[in-house]
Amino acid sequence: MNDSLIQKTTAFFQDAFGNAPEKIVLSPGRINIIGEHVDYNDGYVLPAAIDKIICFAFEKSNTTTSRIVAVDLNQEFEVDLSQNIQLSSTVWNNYILGVLKQLKDNGFDFSGVNCVFSSNIPVGSGLSSSAALECGFLFGIQSLFNLDISQQNRALMSQKAEHWVGINCGIMDQFASVHGLENKVIKLDCNTLEFEYHNADFKDYALVLFDSNVKHSLFTSAYNKRREECEEGLAIIKANFPEVKSFRNCTEAQLLTLKDKMDAVVFTRVHYVVKEIARVSKACEALDAGNIELLGQLLFETHDGLSREYEVSCPELDYLVELALANDAVIGSRLMGGGFGGCTITLIKKGKEEAVKQKFAQLYQEKWNIELKIYDVKIGNGTSLYEPVG
């Protein structure tokens, strides 16, 4: 699948600039297996890079000017690095400009580049195409000019680039795009950036994403409200259990003793968070033991919590998970990402995928009159240089 993308990008570069590229970079999107809405609640997340990528072709321009071509959008722009970098009215330009600004602000010695990129990451599907764009572009410049940037700093600089664009994202997307390994998930502490790899051999099951093709507008206001509710709940926990420093140290048993001391809504939010943090550790144990059925059950539990307690689902996503629960070939499914639309991540028995996909697509169309988009994903490597074989 990626071979044709690499060929297309390389050929486009040759046509645009008259040379073969000096460097080819592959930068992946990501999924999050489990650990949703806990990154800002001192929990762990369990992301992985996937085999959907952005392919970049680079060369030095030997001037202060960079020319960037987005093949899929049929758009391009130029930026003079001798000038101050400012936000553009074109959104995708800003992710690139943000990376260049980070490099300049950190004092790195580099000059202009010619760059062409093309992608097979579905845009708007919650697979973090923006992080792949930032991390891949940064790695290309790092490679061309032999810049000394650690993997962690590459992720952090890419995150800061996105903040400059105006999106106050956490670190998970960029970290997974940079640090991903084939057939491994990353248990990441979003505060300390400590991480460990766990095996991601799904054995007899395939990972399939069902894209609801909806995005409800509640996300920003609800996200801010959830953060406030969790902060209120944590303050009550700390007041009653001084030894508890964060949700990570709080047990469900401790929380249950405080049910009458919390607003009912605050309690349900916090109850979800405490259980979800515990589920991430259980998921790692399940993966290490090869118990994929248990992992699937944890996915169902997470969705139930996101829907009923954290209330960030929507009818379309709930319907997709209901279909999954009713299907013997499916062992787990949940909404993935911030909620109110986007994808479900689903584990399906190998050999049964096509039948499940066809059934879900038909029933979803009949129910909502919306086309269901479907993506098969495998866990792949993080941002890397492409080295042609032979």
XYZ file of C-alpha atoms in Angstrom:
390
model
C 0.000 0.000 0.000
C 2.767 2.462 0.924
C 4.981 1.469 -2.024
C 2.649 3.152 -4.516
C 2.493 6.268 -2.303
C 6.297 6.450 -2.168
C 6.516 6.056 -5.961
C 3.865 8.732 -6.517
C 5.568 11.215 -4.179
C 9.016 10.592 -5.642
C 7.774 10.963 -9.226
C 5.959 14.185 -8.353
C 9.140 15.550 -6.778
C 11.127 14.678 -9.907
C 8.612 16.501 -12.088
C 8.464 19.548 -9.806
C 12.183 20.019 -9.177
C 13.955 18.077 -11.944
C 15.963 15.915 -9.522
C 15.580 12.764 -7.518
C 15.015 13.663 -3.828
C 17.922 13.560 -1.394
C 15.809 12.153 1.437
C 12.481 10.313 1.665
C 10.707 10.321 5.035
C 7.735 8.196 6.114
C 5.692 9.570 9.015
C 2.736 7.622 10.448
C -0.625 8.420 11.918
C -1.566 6.819 15.215
C -4.287 5.002 17.071
C -4.853 4.830 20.820
C -5.689 1.323 21.992
C -7.051 2.427 25.364
C -6.670 5.301 27.827
C -9.074 7.966 26.580
C -9.488 11.351 28.304
C -6.903 10.412 30.922
C -3.879 12.184 29.435
C -4.923 15.426 31.169
C -5.927 13.494 34.304
C -2.456 12.144 35.124
C -3.142 8.758 33.589
C -1.418 6.625 30.997
C -2.250 6.256 27.323
C -1.556 3.296 25.049
C -0.968 4.600 21.522
C 0.730 3.008 18.533
C 1.915 4.214 15.156
C 0.031 2.701 12.216
C 0.715 1.758 8.604
C -1.110 4.839 7.277
C 1.537 7.458 6.515
C 2.574 10.762 5.013
C 5.452 10.354 2.551
C 7.833 13.313 2.165
C 10.515 13.863 -0.492
C 13.198 16.450 0.298
C 16.220 18.228 -1.090
C 18.179 21.295 -0.002
C 17.211 24.362 -2.024
C 20.622 25.981 -1.327
C 18.814 29.283 -0.707
C 16.919 30.782 2.243
C 13.634 29.912 0.540
C 11.641 26.723 1.090
C 9.039 25.531 -1.411
C 6.507 23.045 -0.059
C 4.115 21.111 -2.329
C 1.046 19.232 -1.034
C 0.273 16.718 -3.782
C -3.170 15.651 -2.530
C -4.386 19.238 -2.124
C -2.828 20.439 -5.396
C -1.450 23.392 -3.421
C 1.973 24.773 -2.627
C 3.596 27.711 -0.868
C 6.990 29.311 -0.362
C 8.528 30.739 2.790
C 11.693 32.826 3.115
C 13.579 31.722 6.211
C 15.390 35.059 6.435
C 12.053 36.684 7.338
C 9.964 36.348 10.503
C 7.601 33.377 10.294
C 3.952 34.319 10.616
C 0.658 32.419 10.545
C -0.896 31.829 7.149
C -4.587 31.930 6.240
C -4.152 28.403 4.810
C -4.394 25.902 7.666
C -2.028 23.172 6.454
C 0.729 25.690 5.768
C 0.779 26.566 9.452
C 1.852 23.104 10.624
C 4.916 23.386 8.376
C 5.534 27.007 9.361
C 5.227 26.053 13.028
C 7.986 23.456 12.632
C 10.249 25.963 10.857
C 9.582 28.491 13.639
C 10.517 25.919 16.287
C 13.787 25.162 14.504
C 14.624 28.864 14.204
C 13.588 29.673 17.791
C 15.822 26.857 19.064
C 18.808 28.179 17.150
C 19.310 25.308 14.700
C 21.490 25.966 11.652
C 19.602 25.061 8.473
C 18.500 26.648 5.221
C 15.749 26.256 2.660
C 14.361 22.986 1.335
C 12.263 21.779 -1.546
C 9.639 19.352 -0.280
C 6.779 17.338 -1.750
C 4.404 15.285 0.418
C 1.456 12.978 -0.081
C -0.617 10.939 2.363
C -2.879 7.919 2.781
C -3.940 8.918 6.323
C -7.676 9.660 6.132
C -8.053 13.358 7.014
C -10.499 14.130 9.815
C -10.659 10.519 10.993
C -8.876 11.083 14.311
C -5.653 9.365 13.185
C -3.523 12.470 13.777
C -2.497 13.485 10.291
C -1.359 16.853 11.700
C 1.140 15.177 14.055
C 2.420 13.025 11.184
C 2.879 16.197 9.110
C 4.813 17.999 11.846
C 6.985 15.046 12.873
C 7.788 14.010 9.318
C 8.685 17.499 8.115
C 10.879 18.103 11.162
C 12.669 14.764 10.724
C 13.304 15.527 7.049
C 15.057 18.794 7.879
C 16.923 17.132 10.745
C 18.175 14.437 8.359
C 19.124 16.839 5.550
C 21.145 19.142 7.790
C 22.387 16.571 10.362
C 20.748 18.412 13.253
C 21.192 17.031 16.764
C 17.596 16.523 17.955
C 16.576 13.624 20.188
C 13.393 11.663 19.513
C 11.760 13.170 22.586
C 12.634 16.717 21.563
C 11.364 16.040 18.047
C 7.995 15.104 19.543
C 8.008 18.124 21.874
C 8.970 20.560 19.121
C 6.234 19.161 16.881
C 3.728 19.571 19.727
C 4.836 23.192 20.219
C 4.412 23.775 16.489
C 0.785 22.660 16.798
C 0.281 24.891 19.845
C 1.558 27.813 17.750
C -1.076 26.969 15.131
C -3.656 27.356 17.927
C -4.436 23.739 18.827
C -3.598 23.025 22.468
C -2.982 19.298 21.969
C -1.359 16.893 24.406
C 1.862 15.041 23.609
C 0.411 11.625 22.744
C -0.017 12.075 18.975
C 3.465 13.391 18.265
C 5.078 10.952 20.710
C 3.452 7.961 19.035
C 4.315 9.214 15.553
C 7.992 9.564 16.526
C 8.477 6.554 18.835
C 6.266 3.914 17.215
C 7.592 0.402 16.628
C 6.053 -2.309 14.474
C 3.844 -4.651 16.521
C 4.397 -2.634 19.717
C 2.153 -0.305 21.694
C 3.572 2.466 23.887
C 2.480 2.851 27.493
C 3.134 6.560 27.915
C 3.080 8.791 30.969
C 2.031 12.096 29.390
C 3.439 14.100 32.322
C 6.948 12.660 32.721
C 7.199 11.244 29.166
C 8.416 7.971 30.648
C 7.320 5.124 28.414
C 7.598 1.407 27.859
C 6.775 -0.855 24.940
C 4.365 -3.772 25.127
C 3.757 -6.471 22.548
C 0.872 -5.861 20.199
C 0.392 -9.246 18.590
C -3.375 -9.409 18.134
C -3.040 -13.041 17.036
C -6.353 -14.238 15.622
C -7.881 -10.755 15.481
C -7.655 -7.780 13.129
C -7.880 -4.084 14.012
C -10.534 -2.242 12.025
C -11.615 1.379 12.382
C -15.214 2.302 11.614
C -15.441 6.003 10.829
C -18.884 7.305 11.807
C -18.436 10.152 9.315
C -19.945 12.579 11.828
C -18.407 15.269 14.007
C -20.703 16.985 16.474
C -19.836 20.512 17.558
C -20.017 19.845 21.309
C -16.385 18.840 21.631
C -14.617 22.037 22.732
C -17.155 23.183 25.320
C -17.623 19.655 26.683
C -13.858 19.071 26.848
C -13.327 22.198 28.940
C -16.246 21.303 31.195
C -14.926 17.749 31.764
C -11.549 19.145 32.791
C -13.224 21.442 35.343
C -15.354 18.599 36.727
C -12.324 16.344 37.112
C -10.355 19.069 38.878
C -13.258 19.588 41.289
C -13.443 15.856 41.990
C -9.705 15.521 42.523
C -9.726 18.372 45.051
C -12.351 16.520 47.101
C -10.352 13.281 46.921
C -7.170 15.029 48.098
C -9.019 16.739 50.954
C -10.217 13.367 52.258
C -7.180 11.252 51.343
C -4.094 13.501 51.709
C -1.821 10.657 50.592
C -3.482 10.692 47.140
C -1.498 13.027 44.891
C -3.366 12.353 41.636
C -6.036 10.150 40.059
C -3.284 7.623 39.423
C -2.925 7.013 43.175
C -6.668 6.852 43.844
C -8.408 3.488 44.086
C -12.009 2.878 43.142
C -12.654 1.786 46.746
C -11.439 5.161 48.059
C -13.559 7.017 45.539
C -16.708 5.098 46.390
C -16.473 6.278 50.024
C -16.739 9.882 48.738
C -19.805 9.439 46.561
C -22.026 11.415 48.932
C -19.489 14.242 49.180
C -19.410 14.939 45.443
C -21.870 16.381 43.006
C -23.438 13.393 41.216
C -22.101 14.426 37.796
C -18.603 15.090 39.147
C -18.587 11.647 40.748
C -19.468 9.881 37.485
C -16.720 11.753 35.614
C -14.109 10.900 38.232
C -15.333 7.295 38.501
C -14.672 6.851 34.790
C -11.177 8.361 35.057
C -10.081 6.161 37.978
C -11.352 3.010 36.255
C -9.843 3.951 32.880
C -6.383 4.510 34.370
C -6.618 1.015 35.866
C -7.809 -0.410 32.533
C -4.647 0.788 30.750
C -2.479 -1.317 33.087
C -4.842 -4.284 32.666
C -4.629 -3.878 28.882
C -0.818 -4.026 29.014
C -0.992 -7.204 31.097
C -3.494 -8.707 28.661
C -1.258 -7.916 25.678
C 1.848 -9.288 27.384
C -0.040 -12.498 28.175
C -1.498 -12.725 24.658
C -5.012 -12.543 26.126
C -6.621 -10.573 23.319
C -10.138 -11.569 24.420
C -9.554 -9.740 27.727
C -8.274 -6.703 25.820
C -11.475 -6.737 23.788
C -13.591 -6.803 26.934
C -11.660 -3.813 28.273
C -12.456 -1.893 25.073
C -16.164 -2.521 25.585
C -15.870 -1.384 29.221
C -14.097 1.807 28.171
C -16.807 2.652 25.664
C -19.513 2.085 28.265
C -17.706 4.493 30.596
C -17.129 7.094 27.878
C -20.784 6.917 26.867
C -22.601 6.689 30.210
C -20.220 8.278 32.744
C -17.986 10.673 30.820
C -20.744 11.412 28.276
C -18.543 12.121 25.265
C -20.087 9.621 22.865
C -22.931 10.218 20.425
C -25.805 8.084 19.079
C -23.902 7.097 15.934
C -20.876 5.804 17.867
C -23.056 4.047 20.425
C -24.872 2.313 17.568
C -21.602 1.037 16.084
C -20.584 -0.399 19.461
C -24.042 -1.957 19.887
C -23.553 -3.703 16.528
C -20.165 -4.926 17.747
C -21.580 -6.272 21.023
C -24.239 -8.206 19.106
C -21.748 -9.790 16.670
C -19.992 -13.032 17.652
C -17.015 -12.239 15.409
C -16.236 -9.048 17.358
C -14.526 -9.196 20.762
C -14.114 -5.500 21.512
C -14.979 -2.014 20.311
C -14.990 1.540 21.616
C -15.001 5.109 20.436
C -11.467 6.394 19.868
C -10.422 9.989 20.411
C -12.130 12.959 21.969
C -15.644 11.790 21.157
C -18.841 13.252 19.687
C -17.940 11.621 16.374
C -14.944 10.080 14.660
C -14.036 6.394 14.734
C -14.586 3.272 16.731
C -11.605 0.939 17.111
C -12.742 -2.677 16.811
C -11.160 -6.137 17.174
C -12.616 -8.653 14.687
C -11.879 -12.352 14.294
C -9.580 -12.850 11.274
C -11.429 -14.280 8.322
C -14.670 -12.618 9.423
C -13.664 -9.008 8.702
C -15.353 -8.623 5.320
C -18.679 -10.023 6.510
C -18.636 -7.747 9.561
C -17.714 -4.695 7.490
C -20.473 -5.304 4.958
C -23.077 -5.851 7.673
C -22.066 -2.784 9.680
C -21.948 -0.564 6.581
C -25.408 -1.674 5.441
C -27.060 -1.306 8.864
C -25.361 2.028 9.554
C -26.512 3.424 6.190
C -30.064 2.241 6.861
C -30.099 3.685 10.382
C -28.457 7.092 9.817
C -28.392 7.561 6.036
C -24.634 8.137 6.364
C -21.879 6.257 4.567
C -19.658 4.321 6.965
C -15.963 4.662 6.164
C -13.815 1.663 7.078
C -10.034 1.439 7.562
C -7.920 -1.644 8.189
C -4.888 -0.741 10.269
C -1.730 -2.512 11.350
C 0.751 -1.278 13.927
C 3.848 0.122 12.250
C 7.066 2.030 12.825
C 7.449 5.662 13.811
C 8.857 8.423 11.625
C 11.781 7.046 9.634
C 13.927 7.467 6.546
C 12.931 5.306 3.592
C 15.851 3.332 2.212
C 15.091 1.796 -1.194
C 16.009 -1.887 -1.365
C 18.793 -2.527 -3.877
